[in-house]
XYZ file of C-alpha atoms in Angstrom:
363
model
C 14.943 107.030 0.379
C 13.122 103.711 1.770
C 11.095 104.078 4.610
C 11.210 102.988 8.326
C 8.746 99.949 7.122
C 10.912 98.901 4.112
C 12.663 95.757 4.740
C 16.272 95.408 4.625
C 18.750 92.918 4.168
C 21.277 92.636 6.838
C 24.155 90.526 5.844
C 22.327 86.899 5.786
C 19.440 88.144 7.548
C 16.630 89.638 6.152
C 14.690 91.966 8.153
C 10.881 93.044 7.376
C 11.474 96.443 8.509
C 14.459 98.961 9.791
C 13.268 99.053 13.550
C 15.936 97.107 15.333
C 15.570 96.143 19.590
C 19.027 97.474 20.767
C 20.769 95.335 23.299
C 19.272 95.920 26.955
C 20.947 94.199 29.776
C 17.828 92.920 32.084
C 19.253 90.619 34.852
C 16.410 88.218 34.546
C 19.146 84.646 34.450
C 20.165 82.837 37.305
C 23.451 83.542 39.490
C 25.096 81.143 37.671
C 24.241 82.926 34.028
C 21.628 80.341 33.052
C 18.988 82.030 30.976
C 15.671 81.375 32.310
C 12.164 80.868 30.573
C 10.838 83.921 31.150
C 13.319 85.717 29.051
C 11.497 83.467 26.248
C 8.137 85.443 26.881
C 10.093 88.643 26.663
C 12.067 88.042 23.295
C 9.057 86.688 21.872
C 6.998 89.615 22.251
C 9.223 91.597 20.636
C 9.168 89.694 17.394
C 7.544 92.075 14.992
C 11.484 94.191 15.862
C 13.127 93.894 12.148
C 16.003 92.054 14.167
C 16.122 91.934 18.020
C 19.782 92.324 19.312
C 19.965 90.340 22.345
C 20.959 91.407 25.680
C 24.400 91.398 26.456
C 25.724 87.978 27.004
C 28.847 87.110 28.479
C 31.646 84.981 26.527
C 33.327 83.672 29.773
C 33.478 84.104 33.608
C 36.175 86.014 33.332
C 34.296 88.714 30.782
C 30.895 88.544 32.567
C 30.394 90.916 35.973
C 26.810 91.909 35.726
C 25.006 90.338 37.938
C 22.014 87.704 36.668
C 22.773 88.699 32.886
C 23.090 85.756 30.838
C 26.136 83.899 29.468
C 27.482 81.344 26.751
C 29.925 79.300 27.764
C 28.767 76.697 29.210
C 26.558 73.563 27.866
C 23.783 74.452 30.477
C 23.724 78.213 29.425
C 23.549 77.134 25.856
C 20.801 74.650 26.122
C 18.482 77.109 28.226
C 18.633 79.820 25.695
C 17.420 76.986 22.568
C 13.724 77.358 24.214
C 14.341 81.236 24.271
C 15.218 81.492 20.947
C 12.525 78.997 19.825
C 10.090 80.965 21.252
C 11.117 83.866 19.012
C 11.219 82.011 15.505
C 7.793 80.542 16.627
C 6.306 84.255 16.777
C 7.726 85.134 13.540
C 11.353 87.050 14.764
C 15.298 87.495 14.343
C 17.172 87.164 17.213
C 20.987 87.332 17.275
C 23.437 87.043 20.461
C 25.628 89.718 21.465
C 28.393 89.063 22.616
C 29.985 90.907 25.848
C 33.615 90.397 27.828
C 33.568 94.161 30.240
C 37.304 93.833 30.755
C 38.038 96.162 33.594
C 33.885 97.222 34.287
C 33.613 94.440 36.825
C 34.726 93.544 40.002
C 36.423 90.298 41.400
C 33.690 89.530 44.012
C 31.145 88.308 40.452
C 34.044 86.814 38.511
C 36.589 85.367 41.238
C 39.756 87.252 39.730
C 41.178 90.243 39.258
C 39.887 92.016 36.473
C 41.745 92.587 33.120
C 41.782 95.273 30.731
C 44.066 96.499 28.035
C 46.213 98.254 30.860
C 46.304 98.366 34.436
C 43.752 100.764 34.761
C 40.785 101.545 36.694
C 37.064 103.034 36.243
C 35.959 105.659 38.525
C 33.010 105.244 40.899
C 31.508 101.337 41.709
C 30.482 98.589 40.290
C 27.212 96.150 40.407
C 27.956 92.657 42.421
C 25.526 90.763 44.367
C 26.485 92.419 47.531
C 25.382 95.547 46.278
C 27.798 98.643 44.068
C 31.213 98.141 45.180
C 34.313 100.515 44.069
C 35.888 99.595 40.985
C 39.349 97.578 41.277
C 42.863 98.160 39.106
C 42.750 96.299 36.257
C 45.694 94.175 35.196
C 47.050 93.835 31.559
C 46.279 90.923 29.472
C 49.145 89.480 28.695
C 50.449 88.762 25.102
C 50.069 84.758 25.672
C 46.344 85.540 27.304
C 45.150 87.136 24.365
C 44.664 84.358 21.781
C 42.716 82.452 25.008
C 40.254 85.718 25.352
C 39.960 85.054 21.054
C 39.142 81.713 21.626
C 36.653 82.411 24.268
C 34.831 84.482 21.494
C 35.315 81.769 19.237
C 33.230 79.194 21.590
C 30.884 81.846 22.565
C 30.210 81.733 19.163
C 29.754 78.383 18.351
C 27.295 78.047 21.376
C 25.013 80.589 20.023
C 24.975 79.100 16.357
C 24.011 75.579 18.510
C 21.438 77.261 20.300
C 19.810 79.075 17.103
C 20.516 82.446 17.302
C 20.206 83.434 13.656
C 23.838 85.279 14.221
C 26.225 87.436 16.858
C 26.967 91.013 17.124
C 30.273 91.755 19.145
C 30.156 94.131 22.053
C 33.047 96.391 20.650
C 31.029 99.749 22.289
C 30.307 101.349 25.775
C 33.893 100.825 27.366
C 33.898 97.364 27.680
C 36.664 95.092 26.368
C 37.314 95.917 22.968
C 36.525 99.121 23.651
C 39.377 98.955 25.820
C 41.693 98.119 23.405
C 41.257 100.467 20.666
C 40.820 103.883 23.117
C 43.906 105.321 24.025
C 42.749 106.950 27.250
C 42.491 103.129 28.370
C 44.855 101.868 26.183
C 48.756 102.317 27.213
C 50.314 99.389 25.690
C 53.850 99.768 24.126
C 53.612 96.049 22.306
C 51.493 94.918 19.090
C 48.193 95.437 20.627
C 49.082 99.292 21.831
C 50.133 102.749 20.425
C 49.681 102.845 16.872
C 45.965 103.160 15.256
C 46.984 99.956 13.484
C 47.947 97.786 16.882
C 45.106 98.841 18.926
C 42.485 97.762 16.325
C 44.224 94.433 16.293
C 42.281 92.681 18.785
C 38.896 94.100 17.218
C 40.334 92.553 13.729
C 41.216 89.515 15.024
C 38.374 89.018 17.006
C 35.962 89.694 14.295
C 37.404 87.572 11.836
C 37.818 84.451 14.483
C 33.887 84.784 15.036
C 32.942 84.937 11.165
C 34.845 82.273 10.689
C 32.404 80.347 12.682
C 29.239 82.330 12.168
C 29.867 83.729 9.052
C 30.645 87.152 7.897
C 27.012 87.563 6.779
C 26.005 86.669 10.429
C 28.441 88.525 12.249
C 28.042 92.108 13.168
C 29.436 94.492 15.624
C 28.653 97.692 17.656
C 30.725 100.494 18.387
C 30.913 104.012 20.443
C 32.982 106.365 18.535
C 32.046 109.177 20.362
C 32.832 110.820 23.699
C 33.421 108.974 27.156
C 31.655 105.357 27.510
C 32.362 104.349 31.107
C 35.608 106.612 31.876
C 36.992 104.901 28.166
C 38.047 107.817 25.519
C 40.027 108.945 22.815
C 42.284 111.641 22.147
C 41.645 111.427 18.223
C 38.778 109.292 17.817
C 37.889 110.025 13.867
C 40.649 108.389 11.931
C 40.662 105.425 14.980
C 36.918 104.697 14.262
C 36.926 104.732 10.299
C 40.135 103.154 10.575
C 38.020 100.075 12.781
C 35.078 101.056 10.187
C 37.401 99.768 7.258
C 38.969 96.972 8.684
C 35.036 95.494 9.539
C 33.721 96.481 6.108
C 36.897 94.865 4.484
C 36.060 91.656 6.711
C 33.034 91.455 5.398
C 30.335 91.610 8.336
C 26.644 91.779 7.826
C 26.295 95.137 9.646
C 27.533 97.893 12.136
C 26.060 99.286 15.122
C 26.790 102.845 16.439
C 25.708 104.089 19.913
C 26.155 107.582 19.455
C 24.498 109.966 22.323
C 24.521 113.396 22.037
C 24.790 116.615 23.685
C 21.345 115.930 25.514
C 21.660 112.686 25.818
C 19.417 111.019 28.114
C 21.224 107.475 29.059
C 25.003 109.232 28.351
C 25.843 112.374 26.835
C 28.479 114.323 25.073
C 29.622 117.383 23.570
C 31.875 115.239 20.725
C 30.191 115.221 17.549
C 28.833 111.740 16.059
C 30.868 110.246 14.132
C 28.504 108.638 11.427
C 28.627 110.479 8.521
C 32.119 109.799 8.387
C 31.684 105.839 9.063
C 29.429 106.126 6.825
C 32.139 106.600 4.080
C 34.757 103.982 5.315
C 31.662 101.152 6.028
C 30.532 99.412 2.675
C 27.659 97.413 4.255
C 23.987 98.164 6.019
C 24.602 101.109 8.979
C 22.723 101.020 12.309
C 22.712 103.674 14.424
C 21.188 104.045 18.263
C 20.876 106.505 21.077
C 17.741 108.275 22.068
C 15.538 107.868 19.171
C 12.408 107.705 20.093
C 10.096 108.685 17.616
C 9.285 107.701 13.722
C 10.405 110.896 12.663
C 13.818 110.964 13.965
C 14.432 107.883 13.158
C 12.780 108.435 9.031
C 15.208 111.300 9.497
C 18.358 109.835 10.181
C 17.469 106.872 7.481
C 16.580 109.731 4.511
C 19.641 111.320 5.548
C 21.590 108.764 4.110
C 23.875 108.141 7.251
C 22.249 105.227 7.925
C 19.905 102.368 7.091
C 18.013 101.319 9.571
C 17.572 102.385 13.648
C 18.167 100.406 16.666
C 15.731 101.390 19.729
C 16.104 100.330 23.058
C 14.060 101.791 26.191
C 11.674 102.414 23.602
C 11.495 99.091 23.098
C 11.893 98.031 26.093
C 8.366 99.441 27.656
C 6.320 98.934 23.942
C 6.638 95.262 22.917
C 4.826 96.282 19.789
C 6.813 99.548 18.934
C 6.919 99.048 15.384
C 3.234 99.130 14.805
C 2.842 102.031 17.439
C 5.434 104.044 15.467
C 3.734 102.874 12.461
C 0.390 104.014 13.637
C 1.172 106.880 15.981
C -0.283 105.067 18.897
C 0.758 106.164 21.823
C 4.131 105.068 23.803
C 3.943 103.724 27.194
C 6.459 104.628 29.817
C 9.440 102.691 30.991
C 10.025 101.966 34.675
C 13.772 102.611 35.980
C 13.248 100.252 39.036
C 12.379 97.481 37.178
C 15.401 97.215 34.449
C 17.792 95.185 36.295
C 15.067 93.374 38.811
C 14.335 89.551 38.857
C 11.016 88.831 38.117
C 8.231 89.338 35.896
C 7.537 93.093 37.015
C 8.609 95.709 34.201
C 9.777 92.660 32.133
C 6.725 90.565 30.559
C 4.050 92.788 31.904
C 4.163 96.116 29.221
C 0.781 96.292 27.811
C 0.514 95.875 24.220
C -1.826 97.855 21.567
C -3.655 94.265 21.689
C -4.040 93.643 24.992
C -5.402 97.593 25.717
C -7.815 97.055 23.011
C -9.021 93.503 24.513
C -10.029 94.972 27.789
C-alpha cells in the first residue's frame, strides 16, 4: 500500500504527498467578500499540504451568508484572490477553490433575501450575521425556472477561479448546504424532477458537476460529500444507495477526485452513530478517494490509506494550528494546539501567527 508521503495524482493535479488541507472557513475577507492579503500569508504557509482545499467560497450573494468568508462572483473578488493564489505557487503549492451556495444555512440580514433551499424548510437554532447569531428563517423553494440561474452561478464561479489561478474547484456538495439540500430527503420534499426519486434528487448534483467541468475540466473538478448522519439538521432516511448512487454519477462524469466528511460516533466537530459510508463509495467511485473528519495523527491516517478505502487524507484543524503538518507527521514532531476564539476572528491572531518547526528551531 503507498504511504502517507507517496505522491498521488489527483485528476490533473499532481500532489507530492496524500496530506490534503480540508476546507476551513476563516472569516478573514472584507464585508463585501473581497479576499484580503493576509489570506495570501496563510495559504502560502501551508504549501508543503499535497493539495490545499480552499476555504469555502461563495458562488453568489444569494449562496454566501457567512460573514467575512470570501466569494467569486464578482471582478473585484476575483482579482484579490490572483495575489493569494500567487503567493501559493510561489512557495511551491496546489490550491483549488471550493465552491459554496448554503441554501437555507443563512439568514436574509447577510444576503438581502429570503433564503432558498430545496423546500420550504428551516434549520433549527441561529445563524451567524454581522449583528451577531440570529434564528434561522423558512426557506423558500427554488423554483424550476431559478434552477438553471443557481447552475449558471456555478458556472461563473467557476470561470473566476480558473482566471484567478486556482489550479481547479471542488464543489461544496457536503455539510447541509445547498446540494446537500437537494439530494437528502429529510430536506428534500419536492414532488417535480428535482424531488422524490434517488434519480431526481441527484439531478442538481449531476448537472451541476458537469456544468463546472465543462469549464474547469473534469480532471480539475472535484467534489465533497457527507453521506453520513445529520450535517446541519440535513438527513436521510436511506442514505447508502443515495450516496453510491451520487458516487456513480461523479465517477461516470469523470472528476479528478471525491471528498468525504465522515465523523463518527466520537466525533469531535459533529458526530454520529450512522456508520461511514466509504467502503461502499469506495466500490461505486472509479477515481482517487479522500476522506476527512478527525484524523489527526500519521497513523490513522496510514491506516485508513492501507485499508484500501481511500487514497489520500484531508486534515483540517490539524492543519489549521501546524502550517507545516506534513513534516511534523512525517517526523513525529509535536502538534501545536488550535485556538477556538480565533477561527472566525479578523485579524492576524490564530491565523498567520502558528509557529512553525522552523521558526521554534530559529529562536
Amino acid at each position: 500500500m503507498p504511504s502517507l508521503f507517496d505522491p498521488i495524482q489527483l485528476g490533473a493535479i499532481a500532489a507530492p504527498n496524500r496530506i490534503l488541507m480540508a476546507p476551513l472557513t476563516r472569516g478573514r475577507s472584507t464585508k463585501g467578500h473581497v479576499p484580503q492579503p493576509l489570506m495570501g500569508d496563510y495559504y502560502a504557509q501551508r504549501a508543503s499540504a499535497g493539495l490545499i482545499i480552499s476555504e469555502a467560497t461563495g458562488i453568489s450573494r444569494q449562496g454566501l451568508g457567512w460573514p467575512f468568508a470570501p466569494g467569486l462572483w464578482t471582478d473585484e473578488q476575483t482579482d484579490a484572490w490572483k495575489p493569494v493564489i500567487a503567493r501559493v505557487h510561489a512557495a511551491g503549492g496546489r490550491i483549488i477553490a471550493q465552491l459554496w451556495h448554503m441554501g437555507r444555512q443563512v439568514h436574509s440580514s447577510v444576503i438581502g433575501e429570503q433564503p432558498v433551499s430545496s423546500s420550504a424548510t428551516a434549520t433549527a437554532g441561529q445563524a451567524h450575521t454581522y449583528e451577531g447569531r440570529q434564528d434561522f428563517e423558512v426557506a423558500r423553494p427554488l423554483t424550476l425556472e431559478e434552477i438553471p440561474g443557481v447552475i449558471a452561478d456555478y458556472e461563473r464561479a467557476t470561470r473566476n477561479a480558473m482566471a484567478a489561478g486556482f489550479d481547479g474547484v471542488q464543489i461544496h456538495s457536503a455539510n447541509g448546504y445547498l446540494i446537500d439540500q437537494f439530494l437528502r430527503n429529510g430536506a428534500n420534499h419536492r414532488d417535480d424532477i428535482y424531488g422524490g426519486s434517488i434519480e431526481n434528487r441527484t439531478r442538481l448534483l449531476r448537472e451541476v458537476t458537469e456544468r463546472v467541468a465543462s469549464v474547469a475540466g473534469a480532471d480539475r473538478t472535484s467534489v465533497r460529500l457527507s453521506p453520513n448522519g445529520d450535517s446541519q439538521g440535513v438527513d436521510d432516511s436511506d442514505p447508502a444507495p443515495l450516496f453510491t448512487t451520487a458516487a456513480k454519477i461523479l465517477s461516470e462524469i469523470g472528476i479528478g477526485f471525491l471528498e468525504l466528511r465522515e465523523p463518527g460516533p466520537d466525533g469531535t466537530f459533529g458526530r454520529t452513530d450512522v456508520p461511514r459510508l466509504s467502503p461502499v463509495i469506495r466500490e461505486a467511485f472509479a477515481g482517487p478517494l479522500v476522506v476527512n473528519s478527525d484524523y489527526v495523527t500519521a497513523e490513522a491516517a496510514q491506516a485508513v490509506i492501507d485499508s484500501g478505502v481511500a487514497d489520500a487524507v484531508s486534515f483540517g484543524r490539524t492543519f489549521l494550528a501546524n502550517p507545516d503538518l506534513p513534516e511534523r507527521l512525517r517526523t513525529g514532531a509535536p502538534l501545536n494546539e488550535g485556538n477556538f476564539r480565533t477561527w472566525y476572528s479578523q485579524g492576524p491572531e490564530g491565523y498567520i501567527d502558528y509557529p512553525s518547526l522552523e521558526s521554534v528551531a530559529a529562536e
